[in-house]
PDB file of C-alpha atoms and ligand atoms in Angstrom:
ATOM      1  CA  MET A   1      73.090  73.133  96.229  1.00  0.00           C
ATOM      2  CA  SER A   2      71.304  75.817  93.794  1.00  0.00           C
ATOM      3  CA  ILE A   3      73.099  78.802  93.286  1.00  0.00           C
ATOM      4  CA  SER A   4      70.004  80.920  95.031  1.00  0.00           C
ATOM      5  CA  GLU A   5      70.658  78.335  97.708  1.00  0.00           C
ATOM      6  CA  ASN A   6      74.053  79.120  98.656  1.00  0.00           C
ATOM      7  CA  LEU A   7      73.161  82.525  98.615  1.00  0.00           C
ATOM      8  CA  THR A   8      70.546  82.004 100.904  1.00  0.00           C
ATOM      9  CA  LYS A   9      71.961  79.522 102.787  1.00  0.00           C
ATOM     10  CA  ILE A  10      75.231  82.636 103.522  1.00  0.00           C
ATOM     11  CA  LYS A  11      73.031  84.906 103.800  1.00  0.00           C
ATOM     12  CA  SER A  12      71.243  83.471 106.697  1.00  0.00           C
ATOM     13  CA  GLN A  13      74.367  83.733 108.498  1.00  0.00           C
ATOM     14  CA  LEU A  14      75.416  87.159 107.535  1.00  0.00           C
ATOM     15  CA  PRO A  15      75.267  90.031 110.773  1.00  0.00           C
ATOM     16  CA  GLU A  16      72.913  92.735 109.294  1.00  0.00           C
ATOM     17  CA  ASN A  17      75.989  95.398 108.684  1.00  0.00           C
ATOM     18  CA  VAL A  18      78.113  92.569 106.654  1.00  0.00           C
ATOM     19  CA  THR A  19      78.142  93.002 102.906  1.00  0.00           C
ATOM     20  CA  LEU A  20      78.326  90.051 100.252  1.00  0.00           C
ATOM     21  CA  VAL A  21      80.489  90.573  97.229  1.00  0.00           C
ATOM     22  CA  ALA A  22      79.482  87.665  95.380  1.00  0.00           C
ATOM     23  CA  VAL A  23      82.389  86.774  93.045  1.00  0.00           C
ATOM     24  CA  SER A  24      81.502  86.257  90.244  1.00  0.00           C
ATOM     25  CA  LYS A  25      85.230  85.617  87.938  1.00  0.00           C
ATOM     26  CA  THR A  26      85.262  82.800  85.086  1.00  0.00           C
ATOM     27  CA  LYS A  27      81.437  82.052  85.404  1.00  0.00           C
ATOM     28  CA  PRO A  28      78.846  82.248  82.649  1.00  0.00           C
ATOM     29  CA  VAL A  29      76.505  84.961  82.330  1.00  0.00           C
ATOM     30  CA  VAL A  30      73.315  82.419  83.075  1.00  0.00           C
ATOM     31  CA  ASP A  31      75.348  82.180  86.617  1.00  0.00           C
ATOM     32  CA  LEU A  32      75.532  85.323  87.597  1.00  0.00           C
ATOM     33  CA  MET A  33      72.263  85.833  86.104  1.00  0.00           C
ATOM     34  CA  GLU A  34      70.672  83.229  88.562  1.00  0.00           C
ATOM     35  CA  ALA A  35      72.305  85.528  91.463  1.00  0.00           C
ATOM     36  CA  TYR A  36      70.844  87.983  90.286  1.00  0.00           C
ATOM     37  CA  ASN A  37      67.460  86.400  90.663  1.00  0.00           C
ATOM     38  CA  ALA A  38      68.081  85.464  94.093  1.00  0.00           C
ATOM     39  CA  GLU A  39      68.633  89.286  94.887  1.00  0.00           C
ATOM     40  CA  GLN A  40      71.656  89.562  94.267  1.00  0.00           C
ATOM     41  CA  ARG A  41      73.135  92.933  93.222  1.00  0.00           C
ATOM     42  CA  ILE A  42      76.820  92.972  94.277  1.00  0.00           C
ATOM     43  CA  PHE A  43      79.656  90.855  91.858  1.00  0.00           C
ATOM     44  CA  GLY A  44      83.034  91.417  92.353  1.00  0.00           C
ATOM     45  CA  GLU A  45      85.042  90.808  89.010  1.00  0.00           C
ATOM     46  CA  ASN A  46      89.173  90.059  89.135  1.00  0.00           C
ATOM     47  CA  TYR A  47      89.604  90.471  85.066  1.00  0.00           C
ATOM     48  CA  VAL A  48      89.212  94.226  83.387  1.00  0.00           C
ATOM     49  CA  GLN A  49      87.908  92.959  80.086  1.00  0.00           C
ATOM     50  CA  GLU A  50      85.292  89.925  81.563  1.00  0.00           C
ATOM     51  CA  LEU A  51      83.687  92.753  84.168  1.00  0.00           C
ATOM     52  CA  VAL A  52      83.458  94.645  81.377  1.00  0.00           C
ATOM     53  CA  GLU A  53      81.721  92.125  78.832  1.00  0.00           C
ATOM     54  CA  LYS A  54      79.163  91.273  81.990  1.00  0.00           C
ATOM     55  CA  TYR A  55      78.036  94.840  82.789  1.00  0.00           C
ATOM     56  CA  GLU A  56      77.113  95.756  79.366  1.00  0.00           C
ATOM     57  CA  LEU A  57      75.628  92.092  79.179  1.00  0.00           C
ATOM     58  CA  MET A  58      73.820  92.741  83.096  1.00  0.00           C
ATOM     59  CA  PRO A  59      71.188  94.562  83.781  1.00  0.00           C
ATOM     60  CA  LYS A  60      71.312  98.208  85.079  1.00  0.00           C
ATOM     61  CA  ASP A  61      70.701  98.508  88.796  1.00  0.00           C
ATOM     62  CA  ILE A  62      74.278  95.825  89.529  1.00  0.00           C
ATOM     63  CA  GLU A  63      76.751  97.774  92.464  1.00  0.00           C
ATOM     64  CA  TRP A  64      80.462  95.828  90.372  1.00  0.00           C
ATOM     65  CA  HIS A  65      83.442  96.133  91.756  1.00  0.00           C
ATOM     66  CA  PHE A  66      86.570  94.957  91.215  1.00  0.00           C
ATOM     67  CA  ILE A  67      88.560  92.611  93.102  1.00  0.00           C
ATOM     68  CA  GLY A  68      91.887  92.173  90.526  1.00  0.00           C
ATOM     69  CA  HIS A  69      94.474  93.713  90.740  1.00  0.00           C
ATOM     70  CA  LEU A  70      94.246  96.787  88.473  1.00  0.00           C
ATOM     71  CA  GLN A  71      97.007  98.279  85.981  1.00  0.00           C
ATOM     72  CA  SER A  72      97.117 101.696  85.862  1.00  0.00           C
ATOM     73  CA  ASN A  73      96.739 101.193  81.857  1.00  0.00           C
ATOM     74  CA  LYS A  74      93.009  99.277  82.565  1.00  0.00           C
ATOM     75  CA  VAL A  75      91.491 101.825  84.798  1.00  0.00           C
ATOM     76  CA  LYS A  76      90.355 103.453  81.890  1.00  0.00           C
ATOM     77  CA  TYR A  77      87.474 100.986  80.852  1.00  0.00           C
ATOM     78  CA  ILE A  78      86.105 100.226  84.569  1.00  0.00           C
ATOM     79  CA  ALA A  79      85.852 104.376  85.217  1.00  0.00           C
ATOM     80  CA  PRO A  80      82.474 104.679  83.419  1.00  0.00           C
ATOM     81  CA  PHE A  81      80.736 102.176  86.143  1.00  0.00           C
ATOM     82  CA  VAL A  82      82.580 100.097  89.054  1.00  0.00           C
ATOM     83  CA  SER A  83      81.462 101.366  92.715  1.00  0.00           C
ATOM     84  CA  LEU A  84      84.214 100.383  94.430  1.00  0.00           C
ATOM     85  CA  ILE A  85      87.749  99.271  93.732  1.00  0.00           C
ATOM     86  CA  HIS A  86      89.207  96.559  96.389  1.00  0.00           C
ATOM     87  CA  GLY A  87      92.930  95.544  95.894  1.00  0.00           C
ATOM     88  CA  VAL A  88      94.724  99.557  95.348  1.00  0.00           C
ATOM     89  CA  ASP A  89      98.465  99.379  96.889  1.00  0.00           C
ATOM     90  CA  SER A  90     100.235 102.199  95.035  1.00  0.00           C
ATOM     91  CA  LEU A  91      99.925 106.494  94.487  1.00  0.00           C
ATOM     92  CA  LYS A  92     100.470 105.773  91.277  1.00  0.00           C
ATOM     93  CA  LEU A  93      97.602 103.675  91.057  1.00  0.00           C
ATOM     94  CA  LEU A  94      95.172 106.228  92.824  1.00  0.00           C
ATOM     95  CA  LYS A  95      96.174 109.179  90.486  1.00  0.00           C
ATOM     96  CA  GLU A  96      95.220 107.403  87.400  1.00  0.00           C
ATOM     97  CA  ILE A  97      91.406 106.185  89.024  1.00  0.00           C
ATOM     98  CA  ASN A  98      91.047 109.676  89.701  1.00  0.00           C
ATOM     99  CA  LYS A  99      92.374 110.791  86.150  1.00  0.00           C
ATOM    100  CA  GLN A 100      90.103 108.703  85.023  1.00  0.00           C
ATOM    101  CA  ALA A 101      87.126 109.083  87.592  1.00  0.00           C
ATOM    102  CA  LYS A 102      87.119 113.510  86.918  1.00  0.00           C
ATOM    103  CA  LYS A 103      86.568 112.665  83.001  1.00  0.00           C
ATOM    104  CA  HIS A 104      83.660 111.166  83.687  1.00  0.00           C
ATOM    105  CA  ASN A 105      82.165 113.583  86.284  1.00  0.00           C
ATOM    106  CA  ARG A 106      82.735 111.095  88.771  1.00  0.00           C
ATOM    107  CA  VAL A 107      84.095 109.922  92.682  1.00  0.00           C
ATOM    108  CA  ILE A 108      84.570 106.095  92.308  1.00  0.00           C
ATOM    109  CA  ASP A 109      85.201 104.320  96.079  1.00  0.00           C
ATOM    110  CA  CYS A 110      88.555 102.364  97.065  1.00  0.00           C
ATOM    111  CA  LEU A 111      90.174 100.367  99.348  1.00  0.00           C
ATOM    112  CA  LEU A 112      93.607 100.135  99.548  1.00  0.00           C
ATOM    113  CA  GLN A 113      94.522  96.632 100.033  1.00  0.00           C
ATOM    114  CA  ILE A 114      96.514  96.021 103.235  1.00  0.00           C
ATOM    115  CA  HIS A 115      99.175  92.588 102.715  1.00  0.00           C
ATOM    116  CA  ILE A 116      99.221  90.234 105.596  1.00  0.00           C
ATOM    117  CA  ALA A 117      99.399  87.001 104.282  1.00  0.00           C
ATOM    118  CA  GLU A 118     102.657  85.225 105.126  1.00  0.00           C
ATOM    119  CA  GLU A 119     102.939  84.045 100.922  1.00  0.00           C
ATOM    120  CA  GLU A 120     105.578  87.139  99.525  1.00  0.00           C
ATOM    121  CA  THR A 121     103.125  86.651  96.529  1.00  0.00           C
ATOM    122  CA  LYS A 122     100.375  88.036  97.775  1.00  0.00           C
ATOM    123  CA  PHE A 123     100.199  92.059  96.566  1.00  0.00           C
ATOM    124  CA  GLY A 124      99.170  94.974  99.549  1.00  0.00           C
ATOM    125  CA  LEU A 125     100.576  98.130 101.475  1.00  0.00           C
ATOM    126  CA  ASN A 126     102.453  97.759 105.103  1.00  0.00           C
ATOM    127  CA  GLU A 127     101.775 100.274 107.334  1.00  0.00           C
ATOM    128  CA  GLU A 128     104.589 102.533 106.277  1.00  0.00           C
ATOM    129  CA  GLU A 129     103.303 102.560 102.487  1.00  0.00           C
ATOM    130  CA  LEU A 130      99.715 103.461 104.174  1.00  0.00           C
ATOM    131  CA  GLU A 131     101.063 106.190 105.669  1.00  0.00           C
ATOM    132  CA  SER A 132     103.270 107.055 103.362  1.00  0.00           C
ATOM    133  CA  ILE A 133     100.380 107.496 100.569  1.00  0.00           C
ATOM    134  CA  ILE A 134      97.466 108.973 103.256  1.00  0.00           C
ATOM    135  CA  PHE A 135     100.183 111.529 104.058  1.00  0.00           C
ATOM    136  CA  SER A 136     101.719 112.527 101.007  1.00  0.00           C
ATOM    137  CA  GLU A 137     100.472 116.333  99.366  1.00  0.00           C
ATOM    138  CA  GLU A 138      99.601 114.450  95.789  1.00  0.00           C
ATOM    139  CA  PHE A 139      96.870 112.496  98.388  1.00  0.00           C
ATOM    140  CA  LYS A 140      95.208 115.583  99.371  1.00  0.00           C
ATOM    141  CA  LYS A 141      94.902 116.717  95.490  1.00  0.00           C
ATOM    142  CA  LEU A 142      92.785 113.671  94.779  1.00  0.00           C
ATOM    143  CA  GLU A 143      89.569 115.191  94.429  1.00  0.00           C
ATOM    144  CA  ASN A 144      87.542 112.298  92.316  1.00  0.00           C
ATOM    145  CA  ILE A 145      88.625 109.206  94.450  1.00  0.00           C
ATOM    146  CA  LYS A 146      87.199 108.550  97.912  1.00  0.00           C
ATOM    147  CA  VAL A 147      89.388 105.771 100.294  1.00  0.00           C
ATOM    148  CA  ILE A 148      85.996 104.285 101.778  1.00  0.00           C
ATOM    149  CA  GLY A 149      88.173 101.609 103.765  1.00  0.00           C
ATOM    150  CA  LEU A 150      90.947  98.611 103.146  1.00  0.00           C
ATOM    151  CA  MET A 151      90.890  95.349 101.853  1.00  0.00           C
ATOM    152  CA  GLY A 152      92.730  92.003 103.424  1.00  0.00           C
ATOM    153  CA  MET A 153      93.432  88.326 101.711  1.00  0.00           C
ATOM    154  CA  ALA A 154      95.030  86.151 104.845  1.00  0.00           C
ATOM    155  CA  THR A 155      97.294  83.802 103.903  1.00  0.00           C
ATOM    156  CA  ASN A 156      95.870  80.522 102.256  1.00  0.00           C
ATOM    157  CA  THR A 157      96.149  78.071 104.869  1.00  0.00           C
ATOM    158  CA  ASP A 158      94.417  75.217 107.384  1.00  0.00           C
ATOM    159  CA  ASP A 159      95.181  77.255 110.414  1.00  0.00           C
ATOM    160  CA  ASN A 160      92.875  79.394 111.648  1.00  0.00           C
ATOM    161  CA  VAL A 161      94.723  80.776 114.121  1.00  0.00           C
ATOM    162  CA  GLN A 162      97.179  82.408 111.784  1.00  0.00           C
ATOM    163  CA  ILE A 163      94.097  83.510 109.605  1.00  0.00           C
ATOM    164  CA  PHE A 164      92.722  84.987 112.968  1.00  0.00           C
ATOM    165  CA  LYS A 165      96.034  86.410 113.457  1.00  0.00           C
ATOM    166  CA  GLU A 166      95.818  88.387 110.185  1.00  0.00           C
ATOM    167  CA  PHE A 167      92.632  89.737 110.374  1.00  0.00           C
ATOM    168  CA  THR A 168      93.560  91.040 113.402  1.00  0.00           C
ATOM    169  CA  GLN A 169      96.261  92.720 111.782  1.00  0.00           C
ATOM    170  CA  ILE A 170      93.716  94.461 109.424  1.00  0.00           C
ATOM    171  CA  ARG A 171      91.412  95.465 111.919  1.00  0.00           C
ATOM    172  CA  SER A 172      93.415  96.843 114.131  1.00  0.00           C
ATOM    173  CA  ILE A 173      94.997  99.156 111.173  1.00  0.00           C
ATOM    174  CA  TYR A 174      92.036 100.134 109.940  1.00  0.00           C
ATOM    175  CA  CYS A 175      90.636 101.114 113.913  1.00  0.00           C
ATOM    176  CA  LYS A 176      93.799 103.495 114.158  1.00  0.00           C
ATOM    177  CA  TYR A 177      93.261 105.104 110.328  1.00  0.00           C
ATOM    178  CA  LYS A 178      89.597 105.567 110.309  1.00  0.00           C
ATOM    179  CA  VAL A 179      90.134 108.518 113.213  1.00  0.00           C
ATOM    180  CA  TYR A 180      91.738 110.515 110.519  1.00  0.00           C
ATOM    181  CA  ARG A 181      89.003 111.636 108.105  1.00  0.00           C
ATOM    182  CA  MET A 182      89.936 113.745 105.129  1.00  0.00           C
ATOM    183  CA  ALA A 183      87.853 114.850 101.998  1.00  0.00           C
ATOM    184  CA  ASN A 184      88.913 112.076 100.331  1.00  0.00           C
ATOM    185  CA  TRP A 185      89.435 109.560 103.161  1.00  0.00           C
ATOM    186  CA  LYS A 186      85.781 108.166 105.600  1.00  0.00           C
ATOM    187  CA  LEU A 187      86.817 104.749 106.109  1.00  0.00           C
ATOM    188  CA  ASN A 188      83.595 102.978 106.684  1.00  0.00           C
ATOM    189  CA  THR A 189      84.475  99.154 105.202  1.00  0.00           C
ATOM    190  CA  LEU A 190      87.375  96.438 106.148  1.00  0.00           C
ATOM    191  CA  SER A 191      87.672  94.081 102.765  1.00  0.00           C
ATOM    192  CA  ILE A 192      88.265  90.495 104.502  1.00  0.00           C
ATOM    193  CA  GLY A 193      86.970  87.089 104.027  1.00  0.00           C
ATOM    194  CA  MET A 194      86.845  84.523 101.269  1.00  0.00           C
ATOM    195  CA  SER A 195      84.712  81.323 100.780  1.00  0.00           C
ATOM    196  CA  SER A 196      87.004  79.422 103.607  1.00  0.00           C
ATOM    197  CA  ASP A 197      87.612  82.024 106.202  1.00  0.00           C
ATOM    198  CA  TYR A 198      85.032  84.768 106.009  1.00  0.00           C
ATOM    199  CA  ARG A 199      83.319  82.723 109.345  1.00  0.00           C
ATOM    200  CA  ILE A 200      87.070  84.014 110.698  1.00  0.00           C
ATOM    201  CA  ALA A 201      86.636  87.484 108.808  1.00  0.00           C
ATOM    202  CA  ILE A 202      83.044  88.390 110.440  1.00  0.00           C
ATOM    203  CA  GLN A 203      84.357  87.514 113.837  1.00  0.00           C
ATOM    204  CA  CYS A 204      87.060  90.405 113.522  1.00  0.00           C
ATOM    205  CA  GLY A 205      85.357  92.794 112.413  1.00  0.00           C
ATOM    206  CA  SER A 206      84.936  91.918 108.753  1.00  0.00           C
ATOM    207  CA  THR A 207      82.326  94.707 107.145  1.00  0.00           C
ATOM    208  CA  MET A 208      82.525  93.278 103.821  1.00  0.00           C
ATOM    209  CA  ILE A 209      83.524  89.819 102.751  1.00  0.00           C
ATOM    210  CA  ARG A 210      84.071  87.774  98.414  1.00  0.00           C
ATOM    211  CA  ILE A 211      82.520  84.823  98.031  1.00  0.00           C
ATOM    212  CA  GLY A 212      82.746  83.300  95.002  1.00  0.00           C
ATOM    213  CA  SER A 213      83.259  79.239  95.060  1.00  0.00           C
ATOM    214  CA  SER A 214      80.275  78.891  98.380  1.00  0.00           C
ATOM    215  CA  ILE A 215      78.148  80.137  95.987  1.00  0.00           C
ATOM    216  CA  PHE A 216      78.851  79.367  92.462  1.00  0.00           C
ATOM    217  CA  GLY A 217      80.456  76.160  92.700  1.00  0.00           C
ATOM    218  CA  SER A 218      84.373  75.810  92.269  1.00  0.00           C
ATOM    219  CA  ARG A 219      86.236  77.693  89.360  1.00  0.00           C
TER     220      ARG A 219
HETATM  221  C1  LIG B 301      88.759  84.964  94.103  1.00  0.00           C
HETATM  222  C2  LIG B 301      88.900  85.734  94.921  1.00  0.00           C
HETATM  223  C3  LIG B 301      87.804  85.743  95.997  1.00  0.00           C
HETATM  224  C4  LIG B 301      86.476  84.815  96.495  1.00  0.00           C
HETATM  225  O1  LIG B 301      87.432  83.547  96.562  1.00  0.00           O
HETATM  226  P1  LIG B 301      86.654  82.202  97.345  1.00  0.00           P
HETATM  227  O2  LIG B 301      87.590  81.250  97.653  1.00  0.00           O
HETATM  228  O3  LIG B 301      85.989  81.584  95.558  1.00  0.00           O
HETATM  229  O4  LIG B 301      85.873  82.425  98.122  1.00  0.00           O
HETATM  230  C5  LIG B 301      87.860  86.464  96.739  1.00  0.00           C
HETATM  231  N1  LIG B 301      88.777  87.871  96.842  1.00  0.00           N
HETATM  232  C6  LIG B 301      89.701  87.795  96.015  1.00  0.00           C
HETATM  233  C7  LIG B 301      90.807  89.136  96.101  1.00  0.00           C
HETATM  234  C8  LIG B 301      89.874  86.735  94.760  1.00  0.00           C
HETATM  235  O5  LIG B 301      90.925  87.051  93.458  1.00  0.00           O
END
């Protein structure tokens, strides 16, 4: 199936409140343009340099999401234009995003990454670390970032029960902290679900899925 056919098929399965991020990492601009011409306007990338290159080449009405692990020293390259940064997992990184956003007179939306998978290698915060960030004095002072939600990645497994459990866990953390309201903390986005597990994620309350290979083919 073509990229546009894949997109049409996935979109037809999505509830109205679920946003589709087309994950285009490693794919050439011609492929992204095919998705663009099929009306896709939100793209997710994992690598800073690749994101910047594609941003420069592609139409300007695209919303670019950074979904990879972001190093503090690279924030400056994406700060002028990035719409949403998914994988934030430290106060240090939030502070750097705030600093770079300020230079460009922007408020940059962020998602905090929560560690839900079994694997040790995956990035993300536990609940205690999340609280230590959001209830700190330093966090309150960050006026050029806004945390609009949480992001998570389930264990890479065929065990649907396990995946369901992990997504349910992040959903409950999301619901718990959604009731807090601060100037820079207004949760409305739960970014869970990739090609292999987005159907389960939607059952568990996902509002944003990040789909790569099911749209663009395997990498
Ligand atoms: C690559 C990637 C995706 C998309 O993965 P697919 O399995 O190709 O859909 C989603 N989220 C993150 C964080 C990724 O790195």
